[in-house]
Structures are given as C-alpha cells and as structure tokens.
C-alpha cells in the first residue's frame, strides 16, 4: 500500500501563512547550504561596522527603500552577509525582525506565519515556490549567488515567474549576466583589497606533492608562515597533510574537505592554531572559510567538473577558472602583508590580467528535476525563463521516463508523483520508500541518506564483519548501524529527534576508515525521512543480513528506479564497469548510480556501484511483448520475421524469431507496410531497389534544383508509392515477384526536367572547378532553394565575399573533410570560424528521410566520419562489422 508522505518543510497551514503576509511582503533569504543558513541567522542579530557599510551603506538603504532589485559583489571580509540586516529593516520598515530558519534540521512550524524574515536552503525554496508560499510581494535575497546549482537556478526562474524582487550577494564574479537576468537597478562592488598588501604571485610547474619539498617546508618553518593549499580531491588533501606531518612534525598540519566536520579545523578558524601551520583544503574551503593567520596560499590549477555531453553528466578534469583562482588567491592577496601565492599549473597564467568571469551554470544536467517541478506547477519548461538553455532532448527523455513510472500523468504530478516529490530524498529512493513495508524502512532510510559507499569511506577502509556481498547499499547501512550501536543515542536538535553520536565516534571512524561527517549527515537525513513518513526513529539498528538482502533485491527488481547494468553493459549497449571500490561482482544485473567520467583521452566512461540482483528476480518481473513483425535485411532467406521479446527496463533478455512466408490475415497490412518501408530505405532484397535507384535520385535532384517546386520523394512519399503497388500481395513469394516501378513523369514532367538539367553543376572559383549541390531549406515554415558550393578547404579558409559567384538563388557553403566530417555554413564568416575549430561539428541528421535526401558525396563523408569517431572512442570502426551484440544476462561468464 502506498504511504502517506508529509512535506515537513512547507508551512503546515498554507492558507494561514499566506493570510499572515505583512503589507511589505516577507524577506525570503535563499542560502546555498544548511551551514550558511545558520551564519545568516547569526548575522541578522548583529550590528558590526563593515567595509561594505562604510563604502555603500547609504546606497544599499536607498535601493532597498526604492523597491528596486540590485546586486552586491563583494570580496571576502567586506561584510556582505552582515548587510542583510539593514536591507531587511529598510524593506520591512521595522527593526523588530522575526527571523526563522527552515533547512534539513529545522522544519516549518505553526509559528512560521509570524516570521517576517525566513532563511531557507535552495531545495526548500524550490518546494515553497511549488506550494505557492512565496508571493509577488516578497523580496528574495539570494546569498552567495555565484555558488551555482540546479536547485538555485530553478529558484531564480521560479522567482521571476512569480514576479518577486531580487537582491543578490556574490563573491568574485562578473555580475553582467545576473544584472541583466534579474533586472538589477544597480550593482555595488567592493573589496578589502589593499594595494600595499599585494601578494607575491608565482606560477610553478610542479604537482602538489613535489612542490611540498624540503626547501619550501623549511622556509615555512623559518618564516613561521600559515599555509593553505587548495586541491581538487579528497584523497589529494589527505595525502598533502600526511606528507607534511611526516616530514616536518614542527609544522601543525591538518586537512579539511566535504567529508570532514568543520570542528576538525575550528582552531584554525578561531586563531588558536600556532604558526607555522599547514592546512590543505578542497574547494569547499576556498570561499566559505576564514582561516586566521593565513599568509601563504598554494593553488593546484585543477578541478573536476560535470560537463553535459549528450544528456550525460560527465565528470571531467579541467583547469581552474579565473573566478576560482581569484577567490583562492584573495585569501591573502591584498589582505595580508608579505602574502605569497603559488599557482601549480602547466599553463602560463598572467595573474595580473585575470578578471572575474560569468558563472558556470548546472541546470542543464538535471532535466528530471526540471520536469518534476514543471509538472507540479502545471507549466511547460519553455514557460520558465531559465538562466541557461535547457537540454530539450534530455528534458523530453526525463518526462517520458517519469510518465512511464506513473509520476507524471497528463502533464501533472500524479498522486503517486506527489508522494514521491514530498520525500526529502532523490526520486529513486523516494519511490522505494513510498512502496516499501515497515521492515525495510530503517534500511532504506539510512541507505538513501548516504551518497555512496565510496564517498563514505577512505581508501584504507576496513569492512570486515559489515560487508554484505553484492550490495554497496546494505554495506553502507551496516557501517552506519555499527556506528550507532557503538557510539550513538537518541537525542534532540532544535526540538526534533535525531540519532546523535558521542566522542567515541572519532576513534571508531578512524579504525574503520569511515568519514565521521558522512555518518552525521546520514543521521540528519534519516531523521527528516522518518518525520516525512510520520514514524518514530528506531532506537536500535540491526545489521542487514541475508533476509534483508533478499527483501531489498526483490523490491529493487519490482520497481527498478535506479540505473541498471547487466554484465557490465547498459540497456543501450554502453560499457559500464563496476567501480573498483564496490563490493558487488562484475557480472549479472547491478542496480545503482551510473556515473560518467572522462578518461585521460577525454573519452566518457561509465562506472556503477550498487546492489546485485539475482537473475531469477529480474525474470520474475520481466514483461513479454506481443508479437512484432520486423524486416531484417541480414537474413538472406526469410528476412520478414515475427519476433517476441522478454524485456526488463530496456533490456532484451530473450527473443524468439519466426520466419514469415505467408502473411497472417490480421498482420497482412502491417507486413505490406514494413516491406514498403524496407524498399524505400533501400534495405529490401528486391530487384526493384537497384533498378529504381537512379530514377529516385533523379527525382530527388530535380526537387532540389527546382527549389522545392516539383513533387518531393522522401521516405514517406516513396513508402506510400511502394505500399500502393504491394496492396494485393499475401506472401513473400508474391513480394519477390512483384513488379515495382517509380514513374519519373508522375513527379517531374519531361519539359521541367530538361529545364532543370540545364542549371550549372559546376562553377569556377579561383580557377578551380567547384561542384554545386542544390538543396531546399525549410525555415520558419518557409521553403526555398539554395545552392551549396562544395569548396576545397584551402580555398574556403581564405575566400572573400567578392569571389563568391552569383547564382539564381542564395549561396551556402560546405567543406567535405573526409574522416573529420563535413562543415556547413550559411555565410563565409561562419564557415571560416568553424574551420578554425580543432574538430568538425558532429552533424546530427534528425531522420532517415533527411539522410535519404543528402547527396551521394555527403552520405559518404558522413559514413567515413562516423566510422572514424567510433574508432576514436574505442568502438568498432569500419572493420568492426556492426553493433556490438548484447550478452545473455542469464549466462555467467568466467574470467575477464
């Protein structure tokens, strides 16, 4: 039975909340993280002189009083967060601020309507928009707007849709985009930069560990420096701190990353740590932490970012952007006397020339989030003014998936979809929680709260006694259960029950190689899940064993909300290796999170960790499709077959094929249609395919030369023509003997054909004979003929407008580059710009009909380019002989 879910982050009484809206509207502060909410709440209770107040205090109040939106771009230490209080007092017309916070650990209460300043995280702000709790009279204050995320970008679009006024605060970033997008009346910029304290900046061609040599560390000791090193990975941060601690014990060494609680470096933040010290951090520390006494910054010019490639989030190694370098260096540059900055890079960076750039947005990679939000609101995605163009192909796929899963019905969230949406976890886990029985809830609650077993543990982990063979999910749960059994108790935070841990958790985590913050974050998320379900937190956590593994895998097999890999292949045949840190085996079905990363050559690879599912469960919930007629040109004898398939979430587990000679009466029309399509595509084994090829090409060429005035003979028209002539056949023997013809006169009368043939097929350009490809363009519902010059690349790169021959129709350009593909352009500037790029664009032809209408030369270039790209990406090339076959998922392979 489907569970009832309550969204505890929404005001309990929506009508009362809206009715209590003050005449000035509320101030809704949107913060990027839970910790930032607490900082803002603290700042709203303080009055401290700041650089920002000194330089722009009166301007800020004037803009706030005028009802205008504006932005503040301020460096670290200028007091931009403290400026929220005077903004709130001016807008609300009172110094009596009633401030409340709603985040993962502090839910909405009956007192929420009395608050006039509400601080929320981005995810909760998005939920409030969907529930109609944020009104046009409200003012949105977006703190740290440069920390982009899919949730924040949705909030910006939803705020614009509602009609709210925006005030935004940012660190080092080019504010041009935000000023335009959020209709800012002004952008106030300030910094704590002192030219007399400009740092000594050096670019060093070394990797981080080699940079930390004896010479550098001796200098740190001698000059009693406070060093901060910024690295892109958790492992790199730990290795750097360990190296310094081992080689120079006199240097106080520590590290901080997203897997560590902030308390481990609190002495550095409060100025208690004595110099010399060395603190290595990931990017999480570069903008959020003020390290006291810092005078030296070392920056590794590397980051890992998700690049959207064909709808997939591909983790890719990149150089740092100007914003990141300026923010990291800004810890000491212009703020500390005698400051030093080392940038470890293989680039020649001119630090003095770096300028803030526009932000990098994330929304394009979360089409499913956009689809669910739009369905809840009852709007189409194109009705939202998103800050970044949406990947429409990925969006349509997301909508289709959600419709198949019953989450979206008729463009809106279904009852089931609303229950899933209300759960404070990702959609796959929410589906399992909504459908699970009470026995599985403790396990699902914890597993859904842990990002992954890999992110939960260090490289030197000890999983003895807690491993559930075949399941990373249940192994992660067992680690949490053991932590709670040894070190945990039930307590309250902000009046809400939660699993808490005593000081012994540090020792336990060190022995197991587990990150304490992962345990604490899981406890917080688990508590929010239990509140959403209206259940009491368990006082005892029992380790998962075989019984729970069986129940969990059956639930997975029945609903399968995760990515699925069978024998290290996805449903579309992409290779997906099991992660090396997984406790699951390599073969058989594995359900979990599929992650994409770019290898050293930049080629996207896939890896998965999750839970292995016994094959008999997959077969139990697989569905057998009805009989389907298909034409298989690879079958020389009996290409028309009746196929029945056993399918499971995109995988074809079994198939049965039966050759069809005599057409069954109920499938006769379908058989004729399929044969007509095969003939039109040129795949059918019939003498008419070869006989009619030249006539078809002539008709199509005439259509192009006439600019679309003659009849079109694309795939639909040719299919219809053949279907008429196959109307009376009832068997494959009838088909083979059928006389099928294409009447040229029916499409292009002789006199028109002769006129079109007189059009030039070549033109002289720089004493070279250049071929003309005639074509028909369809743009904005208009159809017109064009002439495309097939230029040699050498000429195309330097051709001028004056050298382009004048023809009876607009001129377009194409350069055929063999295995590198083709480059098309409407004008010379566009052509020469594209030719200057290192790779030709991958031209995607939308349909088989478009491919059929290409010239022979362009079809050949596309074929060669496709084989080249496939070979370059590690697939089978021209000699590969077709698509890789799928393995039988029921058959276990031996060896690798």
Short mmCIF file of N, CA, C and O in Angstrom, two decimals, residues 670-733:
data_model
loop_
_atom_site.label_atom_id
_atom_site.label_comp_id
_atom_site.label_asym_id
_atom_site.label_seq_id
_atom_site.Cartn_x
_atom_site.Cartn_y
_atom_site.Cartn_z
N UNK A 670 0.17 -4.78 -41.95
CA UNK A 670 1.42 -4.41 -41.28
C UNK A 670 2.61 -4.95 -42.06
O UNK A 670 3.64 -4.27 -42.22
N UNK A 671 2.51 -6.19 -42.59
CA UNK A 671 3.60 -6.78 -43.37
C UNK A 671 3.86 -5.96 -44.62
O UNK A 671 5.03 -5.70 -44.97
N UNK A 672 2.81 -5.53 -45.31
CA UNK A 672 3.00 -4.73 -46.53
C UNK A 672 3.65 -3.38 -46.21
O UNK A 672 4.50 -2.89 -46.94
N UNK A 673 3.23 -2.79 -45.09
CA UNK A 673 3.83 -1.50 -44.70
C UNK A 673 5.31 -1.65 -44.40
O UNK A 673 6.14 -0.85 -44.82
N UNK A 674 5.68 -2.70 -43.66
CA UNK A 674 7.08 -2.94 -43.31
C UNK A 674 7.92 -3.19 -44.56
O UNK A 674 9.04 -2.68 -44.69
N UNK A 675 7.38 -3.96 -45.49
CA UNK A 675 8.12 -4.22 -46.73
C UNK A 675 8.27 -2.95 -47.55
O UNK A 675 9.32 -2.71 -48.16
N UNK A 676 7.22 -2.13 -47.58
CA UNK A 676 7.30 -0.86 -48.31
C UNK A 676 8.37 0.05 -47.70
O UNK A 676 9.13 0.70 -48.43
N UNK A 677 8.45 0.10 -46.38
CA UNK A 677 9.47 0.91 -45.72
C UNK A 677 10.87 0.38 -46.01
O UNK A 677 11.81 1.16 -46.25
N UNK A 678 11.03 -0.94 -46.01
CA UNK A 678 12.33 -1.53 -46.31
C UNK A 678 12.75 -1.21 -47.75
O UNK A 678 13.93 -0.94 -48.02
N UNK A 679 11.79 -1.25 -48.66
CA UNK A 679 12.09 -0.88 -50.05
C UNK A 679 12.51 0.58 -50.13
O UNK A 679 13.49 0.93 -50.81
N UNK A 680 11.79 1.46 -49.45
CA UNK A 680 12.09 2.89 -49.50
C UNK A 680 13.45 3.19 -48.91
O UNK A 680 14.16 4.09 -49.40
N UNK A 681 13.84 2.45 -47.88
CA UNK A 681 15.16 2.66 -47.28
C UNK A 681 16.27 2.01 -48.09
O UNK A 681 17.45 2.20 -47.79
N UNK A 682 15.93 1.21 -49.06
CA UNK A 682 16.94 0.52 -49.85
C UNK A 682 17.49 -0.72 -49.18
O UNK A 682 18.54 -1.23 -49.57
N UNK A 683 16.78 -1.24 -48.16
CA UNK A 683 17.28 -2.40 -47.41
C UNK A 683 16.69 -3.72 -47.93
O UNK A 683 17.25 -4.79 -47.66
N UNK A 684 15.56 -3.66 -48.61
CA UNK A 684 14.87 -4.88 -49.02
C UNK A 684 15.64 -5.63 -50.09
O UNK A 684 16.28 -5.03 -50.97
N UNK A 685 15.58 -6.96 -50.01
CA UNK A 685 16.19 -7.81 -51.04
C UNK A 685 15.18 -7.97 -52.18
O UNK A 685 14.39 -8.91 -52.19
N UNK A 686 15.22 -7.01 -53.10
CA UNK A 686 14.28 -6.99 -54.22
C UNK A 686 14.96 -6.30 -55.39
O UNK A 686 15.64 -5.29 -55.21
N UNK A 687 14.75 -6.84 -56.59
CA UNK A 687 15.45 -6.30 -57.76
C UNK A 687 15.06 -4.84 -58.03
O UNK A 687 15.81 -4.08 -58.64
N UNK A 688 13.87 -4.40 -57.54
CA UNK A 688 13.42 -3.03 -57.80
C UNK A 688 14.28 -2.00 -57.07
O UNK A 688 14.35 -0.84 -57.50
N UNK A 689 14.92 -2.39 -55.98
CA UNK A 689 15.73 -1.43 -55.22
C UNK A 689 16.85 -0.89 -56.10
O UNK A 689 17.07 0.32 -56.20
N UNK A 690 17.56 -1.78 -56.75
CA UNK A 690 18.65 -1.36 -57.62
C UNK A 690 18.13 -0.72 -58.90
O UNK A 690 18.65 0.29 -59.37
N UNK A 691 17.05 -1.30 -59.45
CA UNK A 691 16.51 -0.82 -60.72
C UNK A 691 16.00 0.62 -60.60
O UNK A 691 16.17 1.44 -61.51
N UNK A 692 15.40 0.95 -59.47
CA UNK A 692 14.77 2.27 -59.32
C UNK A 692 15.69 3.32 -58.71
O UNK A 692 15.31 4.50 -58.62
N UNK A 693 16.89 2.93 -58.30
CA UNK A 693 17.76 3.85 -57.57
C UNK A 693 18.07 5.11 -58.38
O UNK A 693 17.98 6.23 -57.88
N UNK A 694 18.46 4.93 -59.66
CA UNK A 694 18.83 6.10 -60.47
C UNK A 694 17.64 7.02 -60.69
O UNK A 694 17.77 8.25 -60.64
N UNK A 695 16.45 6.43 -60.93
CA UNK A 695 15.25 7.24 -61.15
C UNK A 695 14.92 8.05 -59.89
O UNK A 695 14.60 9.24 -59.96
N UNK A 696 15.02 7.40 -58.74
CA UNK A 696 14.72 8.09 -57.47
C UNK A 696 15.70 9.24 -57.25
O UNK A 696 15.30 10.34 -56.86
N UNK A 697 16.99 9.00 -57.51
CA UNK A 697 17.98 10.05 -57.34
C UNK A 697 17.70 11.22 -58.28
O UNK A 697 17.87 12.39 -57.90
N UNK A 698 17.27 10.93 -59.53
CA UNK A 698 16.96 11.99 -60.47
C UNK A 698 15.77 12.82 -59.99
O UNK A 698 15.77 14.06 -60.10
N UNK A 699 14.74 12.17 -59.48
CA UNK A 699 13.56 12.89 -58.98
C UNK A 699 13.94 13.76 -57.79
O UNK A 699 13.51 14.92 -57.68
N UNK A 700 14.75 13.23 -56.89
CA UNK A 700 15.17 14.00 -55.72
C UNK A 700 16.06 15.17 -56.12
O UNK A 700 15.96 16.26 -55.55
N UNK A 701 16.94 14.95 -57.08
CA UNK A 701 17.80 16.03 -57.55
C UNK A 701 16.97 17.12 -58.22
O UNK A 701 17.22 18.32 -58.04
N UNK A 702 15.92 16.72 -58.96
CA UNK A 702 15.04 17.70 -59.59
C UNK A 702 14.31 18.52 -58.54
O UNK A 702 14.13 19.74 -58.70
N UNK A 703 13.88 17.88 -57.46
CA UNK A 703 13.22 18.60 -56.38
C UNK A 703 14.14 19.67 -55.79
O UNK A 703 13.72 20.81 -55.54
N UNK A 704 15.41 19.32 -55.60
CA UNK A 704 16.36 20.28 -55.04
C UNK A 704 16.65 21.40 -56.03
O UNK A 704 16.71 22.58 -55.66
N UNK A 705 16.85 21.05 -57.32
CA UNK A 705 17.16 22.07 -58.32
C UNK A 705 15.99 23.02 -58.52
O UNK A 705 16.17 24.20 -58.83
N UNK A 706 14.75 22.52 -58.34
CA UNK A 706 13.59 23.37 -58.54
C UNK A 706 13.29 24.23 -57.32
O UNK A 706 12.35 25.02 -57.34
N UNK A 707 14.07 24.05 -56.26
CA UNK A 707 13.82 24.81 -55.03
C UNK A 707 12.56 24.36 -54.33
O UNK A 707 11.92 25.15 -53.61
N UNK A 708 12.18 23.08 -54.52
CA UNK A 708 11.01 22.54 -53.86
C UNK A 708 9.73 22.72 -54.65
O UNK A 708 8.63 22.46 -54.12
N UNK A 709 9.82 23.13 -55.92
CA UNK A 709 8.62 23.34 -56.73
C UNK A 709 8.05 22.02 -57.25
O UNK A 709 6.84 21.89 -57.42
N UNK A 710 8.89 21.04 -57.55
CA UNK A 710 8.40 19.75 -58.02
C UNK A 710 8.01 18.90 -56.83
O UNK A 710 8.25 19.25 -55.67
N UNK A 711 7.40 17.74 -57.10
CA UNK A 711 6.94 16.86 -56.02
C UNK A 711 8.14 16.27 -55.28
O UNK A 711 9.12 15.86 -55.89
N UNK A 712 8.01 16.21 -53.96
CA UNK A 712 9.05 15.63 -53.12
C UNK A 712 8.94 14.11 -53.11
O UNK A 712 7.83 13.57 -53.12
N UNK A 713 10.08 13.44 -53.09
CA UNK A 713 10.09 11.97 -53.00
C UNK A 713 11.01 11.56 -51.85
O UNK A 713 12.07 10.98 -52.04
N UNK A 714 10.58 11.93 -50.63
CA UNK A 714 11.31 11.49 -49.45
C UNK A 714 10.87 10.09 -49.05
O UNK A 714 10.12 9.42 -49.77
N UNK A 715 11.31 9.65 -47.88
CA UNK A 715 10.95 8.30 -47.43
C UNK A 715 9.44 8.12 -47.27
O UNK A 715 8.90 7.09 -47.69
N UNK A 716 8.70 9.08 -46.70
CA UNK A 716 7.24 8.86 -46.58
C UNK A 716 6.56 8.70 -47.94
O UNK A 716 5.71 7.83 -48.11
N UNK A 717 6.94 9.56 -48.90
CA UNK A 717 6.31 9.51 -50.21
C UNK A 717 6.67 8.22 -50.95
O UNK A 717 5.81 7.58 -51.59
N UNK A 718 7.95 7.82 -50.84
CA UNK A 718 8.38 6.59 -51.53
C UNK A 718 7.74 5.36 -50.89
O UNK A 718 7.34 4.41 -51.58
N UNK A 719 7.64 5.37 -49.54
CA UNK A 719 6.97 4.27 -48.85
C UNK A 719 5.52 4.14 -49.31
O UNK A 719 5.03 3.04 -49.59
N UNK A 720 4.83 5.27 -49.38
CA UNK A 720 3.43 5.26 -49.81
C UNK A 720 3.29 4.74 -51.24
O UNK A 720 2.36 3.97 -51.54
N UNK A 721 4.24 5.13 -52.10
CA UNK A 721 4.21 4.68 -53.50
C UNK A 721 4.35 3.16 -53.59
O UNK A 721 3.60 2.48 -54.30
N UNK A 722 5.32 2.62 -52.86
CA UNK A 722 5.54 1.16 -52.89
C UNK A 722 4.36 0.43 -52.24
O UNK A 722 3.97 -0.65 -52.68
N UNK A 723 3.79 1.02 -51.18
CA UNK A 723 2.69 0.35 -50.49
C UNK A 723 1.48 0.19 -51.42
O UNK A 723 0.77 -0.83 -51.38
N UNK A 724 1.24 1.19 -52.28
CA UNK A 724 0.15 1.08 -53.25
C UNK A 724 0.34 -0.14 -54.16
O UNK A 724 -0.61 -0.86 -54.47
N UNK A 725 1.61 -0.35 -54.57
CA UNK A 725 1.89 -1.43 -55.52
C UNK A 725 1.95 -2.80 -54.84
O UNK A 725 1.99 -3.82 -55.53
N UNK A 726 2.00 -2.81 -53.50
CA UNK A 726 2.04 -4.08 -52.77
C UNK A 726 0.66 -4.44 -52.20
O UNK A 726 0.55 -5.38 -51.41
N UNK A 727 -0.36 -3.72 -52.61
CA UNK A 727 -1.68 -3.87 -51.99
C UNK A 727 -2.25 -5.28 -52.08
O UNK A 727 -3.01 -5.71 -51.20
N UNK A 728 -1.88 -6.03 -53.12
CA UNK A 728 -2.51 -7.34 -53.34
C UNK A 728 -1.61 -8.53 -53.01
O UNK A 728 -1.98 -9.66 -53.28
N UNK A 729 -0.42 -8.29 -52.46
CA UNK A 729 0.46 -9.42 -52.15
C UNK A 729 0.10 -10.00 -50.79
O UNK A 729 -0.29 -9.27 -49.86
N UNK A 730 0.26 -11.32 -50.64
CA UNK A 730 -0.08 -12.00 -49.39
C UNK A 730 1.02 -12.94 -48.90
O UNK A 730 0.81 -13.69 -47.96
N UNK A 731 2.18 -12.91 -49.57
CA UNK A 731 3.27 -13.79 -49.15
C UNK A 731 4.59 -13.20 -49.63
O UNK A 731 4.62 -12.28 -50.47
N UNK A 732 5.67 -13.75 -49.13
CA UNK A 732 6.99 -13.29 -49.56
C UNK A 732 7.27 -13.69 -51.00
O UNK A 732 8.00 -12.99 -51.71
N UNK A 733 6.69 -14.80 -51.46
CA UNK A 733 6.84 -15.17 -52.87
C UNK A 733 6.19 -14.12 -53.76
O UNK A 733 6.74 -13.72 -54.80
#
